[in-house]
Coordinates of C-alpha atoms in Angstrom, one line a residue:
X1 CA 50.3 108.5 24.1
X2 CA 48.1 109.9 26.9
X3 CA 47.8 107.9 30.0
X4 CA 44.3 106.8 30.9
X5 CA 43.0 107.9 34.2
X6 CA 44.9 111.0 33.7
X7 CA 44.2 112.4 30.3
X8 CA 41.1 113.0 28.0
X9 CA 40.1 113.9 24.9
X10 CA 40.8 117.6 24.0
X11 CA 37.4 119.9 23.4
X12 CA 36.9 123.6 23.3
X13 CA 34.5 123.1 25.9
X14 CA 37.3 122.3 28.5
X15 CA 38.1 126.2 28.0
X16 CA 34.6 127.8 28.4
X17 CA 34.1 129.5 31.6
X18 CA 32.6 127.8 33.9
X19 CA 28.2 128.7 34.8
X20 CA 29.3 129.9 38.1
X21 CA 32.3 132.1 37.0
X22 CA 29.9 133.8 35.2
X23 CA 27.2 133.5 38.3
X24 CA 29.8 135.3 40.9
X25 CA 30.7 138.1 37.7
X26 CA 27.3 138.6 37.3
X27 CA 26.7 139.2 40.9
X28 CA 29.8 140.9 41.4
X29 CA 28.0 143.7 39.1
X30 CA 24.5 143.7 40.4
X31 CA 26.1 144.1 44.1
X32 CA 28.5 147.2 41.9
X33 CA 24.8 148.5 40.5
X34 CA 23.4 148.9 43.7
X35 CA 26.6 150.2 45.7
X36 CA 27.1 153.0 42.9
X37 CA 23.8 153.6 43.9
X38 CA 24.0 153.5 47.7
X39 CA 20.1 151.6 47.6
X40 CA 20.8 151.0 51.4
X41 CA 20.4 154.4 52.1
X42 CA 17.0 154.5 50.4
X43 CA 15.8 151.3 52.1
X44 CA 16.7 153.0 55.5
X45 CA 14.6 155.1 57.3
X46 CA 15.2 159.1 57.1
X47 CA 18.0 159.8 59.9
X48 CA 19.0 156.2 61.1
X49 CA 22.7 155.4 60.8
X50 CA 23.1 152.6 57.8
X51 CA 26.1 150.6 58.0
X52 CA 26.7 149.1 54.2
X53 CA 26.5 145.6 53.8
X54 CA 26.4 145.4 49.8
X55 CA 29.7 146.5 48.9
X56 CA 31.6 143.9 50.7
X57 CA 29.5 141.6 49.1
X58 CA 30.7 143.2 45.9
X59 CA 34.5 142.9 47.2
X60 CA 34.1 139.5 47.9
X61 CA 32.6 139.0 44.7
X62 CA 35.1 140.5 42.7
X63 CA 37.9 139.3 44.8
X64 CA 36.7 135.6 44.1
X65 CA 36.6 136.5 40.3
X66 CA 40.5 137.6 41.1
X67 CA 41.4 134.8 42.3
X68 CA 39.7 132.9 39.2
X69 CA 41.9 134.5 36.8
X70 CA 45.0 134.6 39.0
X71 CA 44.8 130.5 39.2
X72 CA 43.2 130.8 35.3
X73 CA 46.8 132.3 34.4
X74 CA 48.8 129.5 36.5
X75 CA 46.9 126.6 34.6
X76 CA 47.3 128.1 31.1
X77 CA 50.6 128.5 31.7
X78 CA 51.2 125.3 32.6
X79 CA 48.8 124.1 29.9
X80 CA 50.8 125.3 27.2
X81 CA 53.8 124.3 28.7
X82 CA 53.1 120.7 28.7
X83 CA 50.6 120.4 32.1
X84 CA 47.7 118.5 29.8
X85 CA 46.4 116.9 33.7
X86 CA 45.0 120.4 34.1
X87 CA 42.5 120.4 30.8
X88 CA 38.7 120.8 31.8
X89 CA 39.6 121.7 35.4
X90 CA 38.1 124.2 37.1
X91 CA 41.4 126.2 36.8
X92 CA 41.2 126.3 33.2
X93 CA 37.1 127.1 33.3
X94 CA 37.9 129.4 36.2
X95 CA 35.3 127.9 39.1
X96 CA 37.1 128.6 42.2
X97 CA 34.5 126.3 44.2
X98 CA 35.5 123.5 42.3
X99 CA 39.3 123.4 42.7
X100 CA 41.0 120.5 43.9
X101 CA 42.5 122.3 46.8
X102 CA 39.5 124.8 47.7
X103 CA 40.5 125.3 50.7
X104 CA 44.3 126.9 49.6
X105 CA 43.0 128.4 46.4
X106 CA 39.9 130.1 47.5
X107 CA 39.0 129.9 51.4
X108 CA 42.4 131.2 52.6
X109 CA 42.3 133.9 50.0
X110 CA 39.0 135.1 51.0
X111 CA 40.2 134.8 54.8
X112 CA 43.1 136.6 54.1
X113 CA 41.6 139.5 52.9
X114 CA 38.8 139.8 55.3
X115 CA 40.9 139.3 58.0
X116 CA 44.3 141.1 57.1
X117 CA 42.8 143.6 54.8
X118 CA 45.4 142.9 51.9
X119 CA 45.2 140.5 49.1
X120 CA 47.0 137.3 48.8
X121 CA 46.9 133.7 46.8
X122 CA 47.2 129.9 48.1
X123 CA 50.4 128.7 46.6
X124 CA 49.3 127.0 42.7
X125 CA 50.4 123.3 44.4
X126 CA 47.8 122.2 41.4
X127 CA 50.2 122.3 38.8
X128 CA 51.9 119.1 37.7
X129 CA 55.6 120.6 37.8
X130 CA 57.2 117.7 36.6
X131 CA 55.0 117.8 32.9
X132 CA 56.3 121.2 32.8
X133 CA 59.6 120.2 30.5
X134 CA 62.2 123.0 30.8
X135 CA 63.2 125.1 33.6
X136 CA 62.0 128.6 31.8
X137 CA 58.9 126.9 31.4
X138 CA 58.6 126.5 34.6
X139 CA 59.3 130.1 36.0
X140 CA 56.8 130.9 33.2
X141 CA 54.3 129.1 34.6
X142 CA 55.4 130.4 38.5
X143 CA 55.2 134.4 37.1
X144 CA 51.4 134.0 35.4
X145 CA 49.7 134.2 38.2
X146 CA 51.0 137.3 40.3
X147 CA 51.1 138.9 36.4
X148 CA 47.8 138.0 35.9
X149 CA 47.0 140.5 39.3
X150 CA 48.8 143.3 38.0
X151 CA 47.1 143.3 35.4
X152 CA 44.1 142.9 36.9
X153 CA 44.8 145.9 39.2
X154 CA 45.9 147.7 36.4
X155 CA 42.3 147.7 35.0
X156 CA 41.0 148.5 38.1
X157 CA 43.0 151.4 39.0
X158 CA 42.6 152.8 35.3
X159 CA 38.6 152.4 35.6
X160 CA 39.0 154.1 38.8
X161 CA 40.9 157.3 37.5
X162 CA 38.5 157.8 34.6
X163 CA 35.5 157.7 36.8
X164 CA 37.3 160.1 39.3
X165 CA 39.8 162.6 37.0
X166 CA 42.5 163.8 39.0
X167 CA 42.1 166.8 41.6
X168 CA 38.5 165.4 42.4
X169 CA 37.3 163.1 45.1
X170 CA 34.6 160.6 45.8
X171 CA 33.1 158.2 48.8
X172 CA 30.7 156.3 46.1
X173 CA 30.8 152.9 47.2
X174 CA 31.2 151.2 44.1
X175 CA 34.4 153.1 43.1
X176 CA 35.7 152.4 46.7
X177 CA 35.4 149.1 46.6
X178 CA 36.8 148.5 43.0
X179 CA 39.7 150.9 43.9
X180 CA 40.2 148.8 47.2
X181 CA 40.0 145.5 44.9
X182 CA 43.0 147.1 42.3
X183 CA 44.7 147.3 46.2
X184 CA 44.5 143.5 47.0
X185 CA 45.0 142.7 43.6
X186 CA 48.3 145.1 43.2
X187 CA 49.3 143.7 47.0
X188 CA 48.8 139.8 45.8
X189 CA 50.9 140.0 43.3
X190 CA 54.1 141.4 44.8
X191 CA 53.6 139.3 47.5
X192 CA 53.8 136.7 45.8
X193 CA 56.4 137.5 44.1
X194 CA 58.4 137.5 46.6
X195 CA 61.2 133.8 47.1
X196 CA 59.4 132.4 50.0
X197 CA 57.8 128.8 50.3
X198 CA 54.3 128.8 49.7
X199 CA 54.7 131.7 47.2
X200 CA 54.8 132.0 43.4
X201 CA 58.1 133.2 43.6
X202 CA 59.6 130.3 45.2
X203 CA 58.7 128.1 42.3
X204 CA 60.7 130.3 40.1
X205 CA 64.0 130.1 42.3
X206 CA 62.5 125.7 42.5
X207 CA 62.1 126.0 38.4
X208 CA 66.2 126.4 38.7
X209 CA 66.9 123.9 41.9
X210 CA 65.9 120.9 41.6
X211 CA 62.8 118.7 42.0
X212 CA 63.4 118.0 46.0
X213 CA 62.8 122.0 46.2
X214 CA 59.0 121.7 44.5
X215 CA 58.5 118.8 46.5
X216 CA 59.2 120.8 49.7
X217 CA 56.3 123.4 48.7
X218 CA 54.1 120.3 47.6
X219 CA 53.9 119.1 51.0
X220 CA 54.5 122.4 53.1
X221 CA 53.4 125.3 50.8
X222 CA 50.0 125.5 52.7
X223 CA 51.4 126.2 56.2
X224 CA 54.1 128.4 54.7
X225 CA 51.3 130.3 52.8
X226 CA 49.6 130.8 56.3
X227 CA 52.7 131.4 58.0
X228 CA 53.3 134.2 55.3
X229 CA 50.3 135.4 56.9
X230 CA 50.5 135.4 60.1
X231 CA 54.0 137.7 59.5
X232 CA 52.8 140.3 57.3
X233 CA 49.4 140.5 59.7
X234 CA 51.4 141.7 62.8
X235 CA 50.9 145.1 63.2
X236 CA 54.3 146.7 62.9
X237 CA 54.4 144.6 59.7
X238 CA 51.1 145.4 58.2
X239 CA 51.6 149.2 58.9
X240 CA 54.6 149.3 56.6
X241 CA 53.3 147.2 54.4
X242 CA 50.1 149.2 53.7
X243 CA 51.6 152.5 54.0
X244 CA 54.0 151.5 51.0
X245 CA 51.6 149.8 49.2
X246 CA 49.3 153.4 49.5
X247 CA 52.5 155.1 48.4
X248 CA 53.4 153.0 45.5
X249 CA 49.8 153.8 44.1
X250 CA 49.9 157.5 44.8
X251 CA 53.2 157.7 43.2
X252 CA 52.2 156.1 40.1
X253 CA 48.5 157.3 39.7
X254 CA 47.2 160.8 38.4
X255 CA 44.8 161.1 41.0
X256 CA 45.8 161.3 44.6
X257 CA 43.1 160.9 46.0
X258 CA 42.7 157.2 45.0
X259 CA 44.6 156.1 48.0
X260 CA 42.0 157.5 50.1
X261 CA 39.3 155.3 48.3
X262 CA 41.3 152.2 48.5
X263 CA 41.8 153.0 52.1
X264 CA 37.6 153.7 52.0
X265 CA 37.0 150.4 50.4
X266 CA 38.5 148.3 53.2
X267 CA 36.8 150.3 55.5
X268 CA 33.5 149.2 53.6
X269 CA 34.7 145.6 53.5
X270 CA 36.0 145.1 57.4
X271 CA 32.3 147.2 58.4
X272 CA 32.7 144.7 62.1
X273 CA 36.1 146.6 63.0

């Protein structure tokens, strides 16, 4: 029997993406139209130094469609695992401006990767853990998201090398920014991966301890998500962090040059530093 208040009717409708998903996609690939392009050059004057404002809009576009489908992967998780308080939400139609914790799933997102340069997720505090039935359910539902990111980078980075074969180079905005986007994308999801409150990981160590440890994160994961953060932005921190995270790609991509876009897109998107 479905509680009222808390559960409605079932209709296809509640799985439709959502008018401004497909607002932000659309102008995440008329901002990727006139990057490829470099239309701020044309607009300049002959000799003047341009410094290019469209393709951060295009990372912050794309990253907001990210974090869409990293929260869409959460809630469909946790829809077929029993969450039915999730149906029609936002998470399920993938608006990111109509979340019921905005300001963890998308603000702090797009702050922390304007700011720190690397991409990371609000902690899915959303999800109804105790309609998720079993415990493998639960770690399911916890390993969606950052999944949901590799994959995601995984499509970028692969778009990337066929645009760019390997032993050439490029400084095209467009393929910057998307190879800087398969970047914050790859460096979400093994963050998040990693056991820490505030983190996806965590609720797959909570999906095995008990209730009192999802209740912790329910209440706290915010200010752990930040304080996540704040660690892995202090310099000695980030350098390593980046470094490896350039190192993992370059390892595992046939071009090696690719590094040296996604290093070019965050230029492109942090143009005040």
């Amino acid at each position: 029997t479905e509680e009222a208040g808390t559960e409605r009717a079932e209709c296809w409708a509640d799985f439709l993406p959502s008018p401004v998903f497909l607002l932000v996609l659309g102008l995440a690939g008329f901002a990727g139209w006139l990057s490829w392009t470099h239309v701020e050059l044309d607009w300049a004057e002959e000799g003047t130094s341009v410094t290019p404002l469209i393709p951060p809009l295009l990372i912050l576009f794309g990253w907001i469609v990210s974090v869409a489908v990293h929260e869409f992967a959460h809630a469909l998780a946790a829809y077929l695992a029993g969450d039915r308080s999730l149906r029609g939400s936002a998470y399920l139609r993938l608006n990111p401006f109509a979340y019921r914790e905005t300001f963890g799933g998308l603000v702090l997102p797009v702050v922390y990767l304007g700011v720190g340069g690397f991409g990371l997720n609000g902690p899915p505090t959303y999800v109804d853990w105790d309609r998720v039935p079993s415990r493998g359910r639960r770690a399911v539902v916890a390993l969606a998201g950052p999944l949901a990111s590799l994959v995601l980078s995984g499509l970028l980075a692969l778009t990337v090398s066929l645009l760019v074969p390997a032993g050439q180079d490029t400084t095209n905005w467009a393929i910057s920014s998307l190879a800087f986007l398969a970047m914050a994308n790859a460096t979400s999801a093994v963050v998040n991966l990693l056991p820490i409150p505030g983190l996806d990981g965590y609720h797959v160590l909570a999906a095995f301890r008990g209730a009192g440890w999802t209740e912790f994160v329910r209440v706290n994961g915010l200010f752990c998500s930040i304080a996540v953060f704040a660690v892995l932005w202090l310099p000695v921190v980030r350098d390593v962090f980046e470094k490896s995270a350039y190192a993992l790609f370059d390892l595992i991509l046939p071009n090696p040059t690719i590094p040296g876009m996604m290093f070019h897109g965050k230029l492109l998107l942090q143009f005040w530093a």
